[in-house]
CSV table of C-alpha atoms and ligand atoms in Angstrom, one decimal:
chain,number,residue,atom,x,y,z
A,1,UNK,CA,62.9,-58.6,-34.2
A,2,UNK,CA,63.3,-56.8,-37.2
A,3,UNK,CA,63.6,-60.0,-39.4
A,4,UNK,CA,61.4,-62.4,-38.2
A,5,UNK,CA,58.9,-63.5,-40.3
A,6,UNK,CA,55.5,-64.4,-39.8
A,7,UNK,CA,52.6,-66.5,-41.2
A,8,UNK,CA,48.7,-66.0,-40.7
A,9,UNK,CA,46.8,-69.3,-42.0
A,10,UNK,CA,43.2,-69.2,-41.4
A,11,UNK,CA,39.8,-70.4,-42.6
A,12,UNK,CA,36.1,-68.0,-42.5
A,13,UNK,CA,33.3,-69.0,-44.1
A,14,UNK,CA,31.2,-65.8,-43.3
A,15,UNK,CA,34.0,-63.5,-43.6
A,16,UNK,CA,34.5,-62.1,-39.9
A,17,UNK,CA,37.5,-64.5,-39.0
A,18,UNK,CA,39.3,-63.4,-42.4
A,19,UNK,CA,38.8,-59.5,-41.3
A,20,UNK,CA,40.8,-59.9,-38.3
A,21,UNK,CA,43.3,-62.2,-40.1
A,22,UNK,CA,43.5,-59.6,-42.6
A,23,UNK,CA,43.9,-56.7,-39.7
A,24,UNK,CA,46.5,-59.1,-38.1
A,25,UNK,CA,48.8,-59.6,-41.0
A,26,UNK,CA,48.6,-55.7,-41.6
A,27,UNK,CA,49.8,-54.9,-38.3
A,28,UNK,CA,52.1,-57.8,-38.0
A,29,UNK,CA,53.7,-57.4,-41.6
A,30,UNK,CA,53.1,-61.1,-42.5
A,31,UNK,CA,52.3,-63.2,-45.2
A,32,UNK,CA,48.5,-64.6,-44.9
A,33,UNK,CA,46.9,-67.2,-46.3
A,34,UNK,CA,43.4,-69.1,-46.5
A,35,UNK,CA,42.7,-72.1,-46.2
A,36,UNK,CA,41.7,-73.8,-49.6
A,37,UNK,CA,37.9,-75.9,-48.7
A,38,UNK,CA,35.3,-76.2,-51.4
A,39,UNK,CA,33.0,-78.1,-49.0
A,40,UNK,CA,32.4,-75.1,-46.7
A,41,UNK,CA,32.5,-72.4,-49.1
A,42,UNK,CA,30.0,-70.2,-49.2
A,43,UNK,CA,27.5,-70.0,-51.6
A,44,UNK,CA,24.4,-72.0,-52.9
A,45,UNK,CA,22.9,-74.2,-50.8
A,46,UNK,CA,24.4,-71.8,-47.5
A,47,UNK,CA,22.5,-73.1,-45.0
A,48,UNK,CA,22.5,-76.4,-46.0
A,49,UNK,CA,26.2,-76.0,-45.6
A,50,UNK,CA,25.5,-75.1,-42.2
A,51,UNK,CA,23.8,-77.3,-41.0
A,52,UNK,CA,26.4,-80.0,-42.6
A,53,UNK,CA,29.3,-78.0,-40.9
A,54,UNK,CA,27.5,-78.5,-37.8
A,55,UNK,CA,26.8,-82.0,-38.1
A,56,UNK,CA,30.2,-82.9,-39.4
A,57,UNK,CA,31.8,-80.9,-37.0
A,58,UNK,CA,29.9,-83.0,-34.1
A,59,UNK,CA,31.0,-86.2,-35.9
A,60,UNK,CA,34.4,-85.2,-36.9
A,61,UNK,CA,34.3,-85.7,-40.6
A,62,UNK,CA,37.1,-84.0,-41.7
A,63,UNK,CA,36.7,-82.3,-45.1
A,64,UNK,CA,39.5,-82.3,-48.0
A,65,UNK,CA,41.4,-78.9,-48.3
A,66,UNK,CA,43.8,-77.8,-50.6
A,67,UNK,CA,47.5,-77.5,-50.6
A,68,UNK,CA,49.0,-74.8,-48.9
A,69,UNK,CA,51.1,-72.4,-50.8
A,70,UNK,CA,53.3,-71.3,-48.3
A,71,UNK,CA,55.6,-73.5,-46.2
A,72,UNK,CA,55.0,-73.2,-42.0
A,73,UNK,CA,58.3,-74.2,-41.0
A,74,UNK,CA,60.0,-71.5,-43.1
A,75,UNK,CA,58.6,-68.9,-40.9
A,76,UNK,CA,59.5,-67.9,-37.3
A,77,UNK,CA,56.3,-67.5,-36.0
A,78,UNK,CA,52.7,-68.8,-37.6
A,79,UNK,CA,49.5,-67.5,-36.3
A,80,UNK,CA,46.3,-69.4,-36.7
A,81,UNK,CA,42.7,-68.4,-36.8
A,82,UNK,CA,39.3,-70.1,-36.9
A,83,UNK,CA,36.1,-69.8,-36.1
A,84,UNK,CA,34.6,-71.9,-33.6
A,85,UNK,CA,32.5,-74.5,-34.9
A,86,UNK,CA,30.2,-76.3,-32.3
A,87,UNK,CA,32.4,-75.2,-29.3
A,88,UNK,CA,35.5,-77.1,-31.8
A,89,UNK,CA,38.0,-75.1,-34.2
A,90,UNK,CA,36.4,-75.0,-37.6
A,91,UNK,CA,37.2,-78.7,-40.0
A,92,UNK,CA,39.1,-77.2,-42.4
A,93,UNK,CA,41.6,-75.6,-39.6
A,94,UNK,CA,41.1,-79.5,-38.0
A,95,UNK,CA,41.9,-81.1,-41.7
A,96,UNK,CA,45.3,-78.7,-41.7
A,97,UNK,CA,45.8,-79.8,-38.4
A,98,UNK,CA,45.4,-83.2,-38.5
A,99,UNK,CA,47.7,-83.0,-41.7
A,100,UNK,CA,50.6,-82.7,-39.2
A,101,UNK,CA,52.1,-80.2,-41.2
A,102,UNK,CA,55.6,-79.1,-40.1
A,103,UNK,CA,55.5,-75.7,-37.8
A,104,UNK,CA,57.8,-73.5,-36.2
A,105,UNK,CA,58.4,-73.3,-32.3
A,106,UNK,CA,56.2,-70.6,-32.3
A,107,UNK,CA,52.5,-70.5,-32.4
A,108,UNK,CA,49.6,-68.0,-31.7
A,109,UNK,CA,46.1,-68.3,-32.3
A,110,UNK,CA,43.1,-66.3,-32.9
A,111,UNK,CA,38.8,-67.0,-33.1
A,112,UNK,CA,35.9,-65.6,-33.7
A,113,UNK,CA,32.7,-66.7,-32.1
A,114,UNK,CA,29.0,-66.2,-31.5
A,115,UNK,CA,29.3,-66.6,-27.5
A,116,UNK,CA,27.9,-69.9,-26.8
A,117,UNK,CA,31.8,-71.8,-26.2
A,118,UNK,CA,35.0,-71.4,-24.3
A,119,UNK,CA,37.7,-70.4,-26.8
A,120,UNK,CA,40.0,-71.8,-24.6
A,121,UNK,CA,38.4,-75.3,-25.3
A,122,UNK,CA,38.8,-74.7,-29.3
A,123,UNK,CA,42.6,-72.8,-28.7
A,124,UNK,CA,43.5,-76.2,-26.5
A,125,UNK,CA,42.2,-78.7,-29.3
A,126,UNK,CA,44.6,-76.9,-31.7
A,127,UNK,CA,47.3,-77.2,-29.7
A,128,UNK,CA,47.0,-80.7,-28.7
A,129,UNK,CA,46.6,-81.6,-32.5
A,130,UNK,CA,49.9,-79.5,-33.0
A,131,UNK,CA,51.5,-81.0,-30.4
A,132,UNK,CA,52.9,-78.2,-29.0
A,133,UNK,CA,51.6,-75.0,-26.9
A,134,UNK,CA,49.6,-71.8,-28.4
A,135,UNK,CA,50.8,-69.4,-25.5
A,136,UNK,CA,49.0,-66.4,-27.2
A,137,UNK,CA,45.6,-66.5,-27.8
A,138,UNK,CA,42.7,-63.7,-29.1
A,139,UNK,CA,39.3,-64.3,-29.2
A,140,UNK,CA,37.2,-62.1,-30.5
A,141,UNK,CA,33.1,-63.2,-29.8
A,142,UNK,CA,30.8,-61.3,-32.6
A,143,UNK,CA,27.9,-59.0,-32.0
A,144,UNK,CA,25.3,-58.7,-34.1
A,145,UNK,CA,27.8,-60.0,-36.9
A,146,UNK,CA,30.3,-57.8,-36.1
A,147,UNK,CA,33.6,-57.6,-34.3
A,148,UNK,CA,33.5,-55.0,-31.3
A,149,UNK,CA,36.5,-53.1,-30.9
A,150,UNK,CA,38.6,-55.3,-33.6
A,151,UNK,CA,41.0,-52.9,-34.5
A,152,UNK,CA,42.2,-52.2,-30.5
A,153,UNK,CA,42.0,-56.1,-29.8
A,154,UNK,CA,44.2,-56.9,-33.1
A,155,UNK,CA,46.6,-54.2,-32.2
A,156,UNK,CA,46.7,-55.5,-28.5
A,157,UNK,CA,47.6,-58.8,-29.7
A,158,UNK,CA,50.0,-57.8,-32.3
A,159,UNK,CA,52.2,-56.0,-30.0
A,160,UNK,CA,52.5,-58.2,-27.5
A,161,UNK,CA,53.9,-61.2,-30.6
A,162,UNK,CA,56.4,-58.6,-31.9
A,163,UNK,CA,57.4,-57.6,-27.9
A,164,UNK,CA,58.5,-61.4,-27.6
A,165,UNK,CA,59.5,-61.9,-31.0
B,201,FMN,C1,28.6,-74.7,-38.3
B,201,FMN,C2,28.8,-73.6,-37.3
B,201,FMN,C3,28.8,-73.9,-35.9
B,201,FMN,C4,29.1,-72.9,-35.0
B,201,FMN,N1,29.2,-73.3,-33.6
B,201,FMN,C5,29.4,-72.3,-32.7
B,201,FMN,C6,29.6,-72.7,-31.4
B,201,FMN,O1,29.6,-73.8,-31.0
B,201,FMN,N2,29.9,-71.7,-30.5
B,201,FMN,C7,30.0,-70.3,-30.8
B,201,FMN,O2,30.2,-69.5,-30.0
B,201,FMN,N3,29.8,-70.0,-32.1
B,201,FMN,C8,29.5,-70.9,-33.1
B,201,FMN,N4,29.4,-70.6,-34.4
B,201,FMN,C9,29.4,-69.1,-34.8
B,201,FMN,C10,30.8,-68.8,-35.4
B,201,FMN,O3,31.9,-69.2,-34.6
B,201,FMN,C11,30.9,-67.3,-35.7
B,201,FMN,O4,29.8,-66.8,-36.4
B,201,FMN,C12,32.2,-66.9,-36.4
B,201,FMN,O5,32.4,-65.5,-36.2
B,201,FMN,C13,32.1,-67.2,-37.9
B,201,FMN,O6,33.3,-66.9,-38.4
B,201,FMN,P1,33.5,-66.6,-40.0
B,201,FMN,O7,32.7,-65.4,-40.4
B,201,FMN,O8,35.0,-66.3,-40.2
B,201,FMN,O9,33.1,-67.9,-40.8
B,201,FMN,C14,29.2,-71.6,-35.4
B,201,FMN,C15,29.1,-71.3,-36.8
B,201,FMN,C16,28.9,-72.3,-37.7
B,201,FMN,C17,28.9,-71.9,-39.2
């Protein structure tokens, strides 16, 4: 639909989930935007960090993140991406979530991952907290730090989200 409009909101801390967010709102012709969370940036302390993500991420502890700039339920569609934090969507994508924030009927999804969780556990979290399905899903599991075939799997995905749009 030549109109419709889309939203990418997504979180990386090591950069790999905001490559394919930013691939994805290339192809898709969409507004992007990261989640805002000083407690999981990355910098000093990094693998303290991690090892707190992980913990917190067992536990639940949901971290404050900042506003978002754009507004969800303006759009037509909004696609959301995470990594996958001890087999769970990353907390700042569970803070946004658990925020109830007010979304359009349509949703997609998309994660990176090292290999060692079911992305449809993570994808099916998200969409319970949302209350409402994620029909199209990408995963996209990392190797040696990188994304294999990224750019076919993005393009993949983006056709078939305009296709039904
Ligand atoms: C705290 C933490 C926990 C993770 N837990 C898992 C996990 O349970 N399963 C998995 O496959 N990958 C796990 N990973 C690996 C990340 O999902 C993977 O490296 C991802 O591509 C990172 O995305 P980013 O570069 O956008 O931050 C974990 C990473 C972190 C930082």
């Amino acid at each position: 639909m030549a109109n419709s409009k889309t939203l990418i909101i997504y979180f990386s801390r090591t950069g790999r989930t905001r490559r394919l967010a930013l691939r994805l709102a290339q192809l898709l012709d969409a507004d992007i935007e990261e989640i805002e969370c000083r407690r999981y940036r990355l910098g000093l302390f990094g693998w303290w960090r991690f090892l707190r993500a992980g913990f917190n991420s067992i536990k639940g502890n949901l971290p404050r993140i900042g506003q978002l700039r754009h507004t969800p339920a303006d759009y037509d569609l909004v696609v959301l991406g995470t990594p996958i934090w001890t087999s769970y969507p990353c907390l700042p994508m569970r803070a946004l979530l658990d925020a109830r924030p007010d979304m359009p009927g349509r949703i997609a999804g998309f994660l990176t991952y090292g290999g060692q969780s079911e992305p449809d556990k993570a994808f099916d979290m998200m969409a319970e907290m949302l209350g409402q399905p994620i029909k199209h899903r990408l995963a996209i599991m990392t190797e040696d730090g990188k994304l294999p075939d990224m750019d076919a799997k993005a393009a993949r995905f983006a056709d078939i989200l305009e296709s039904e749009a």
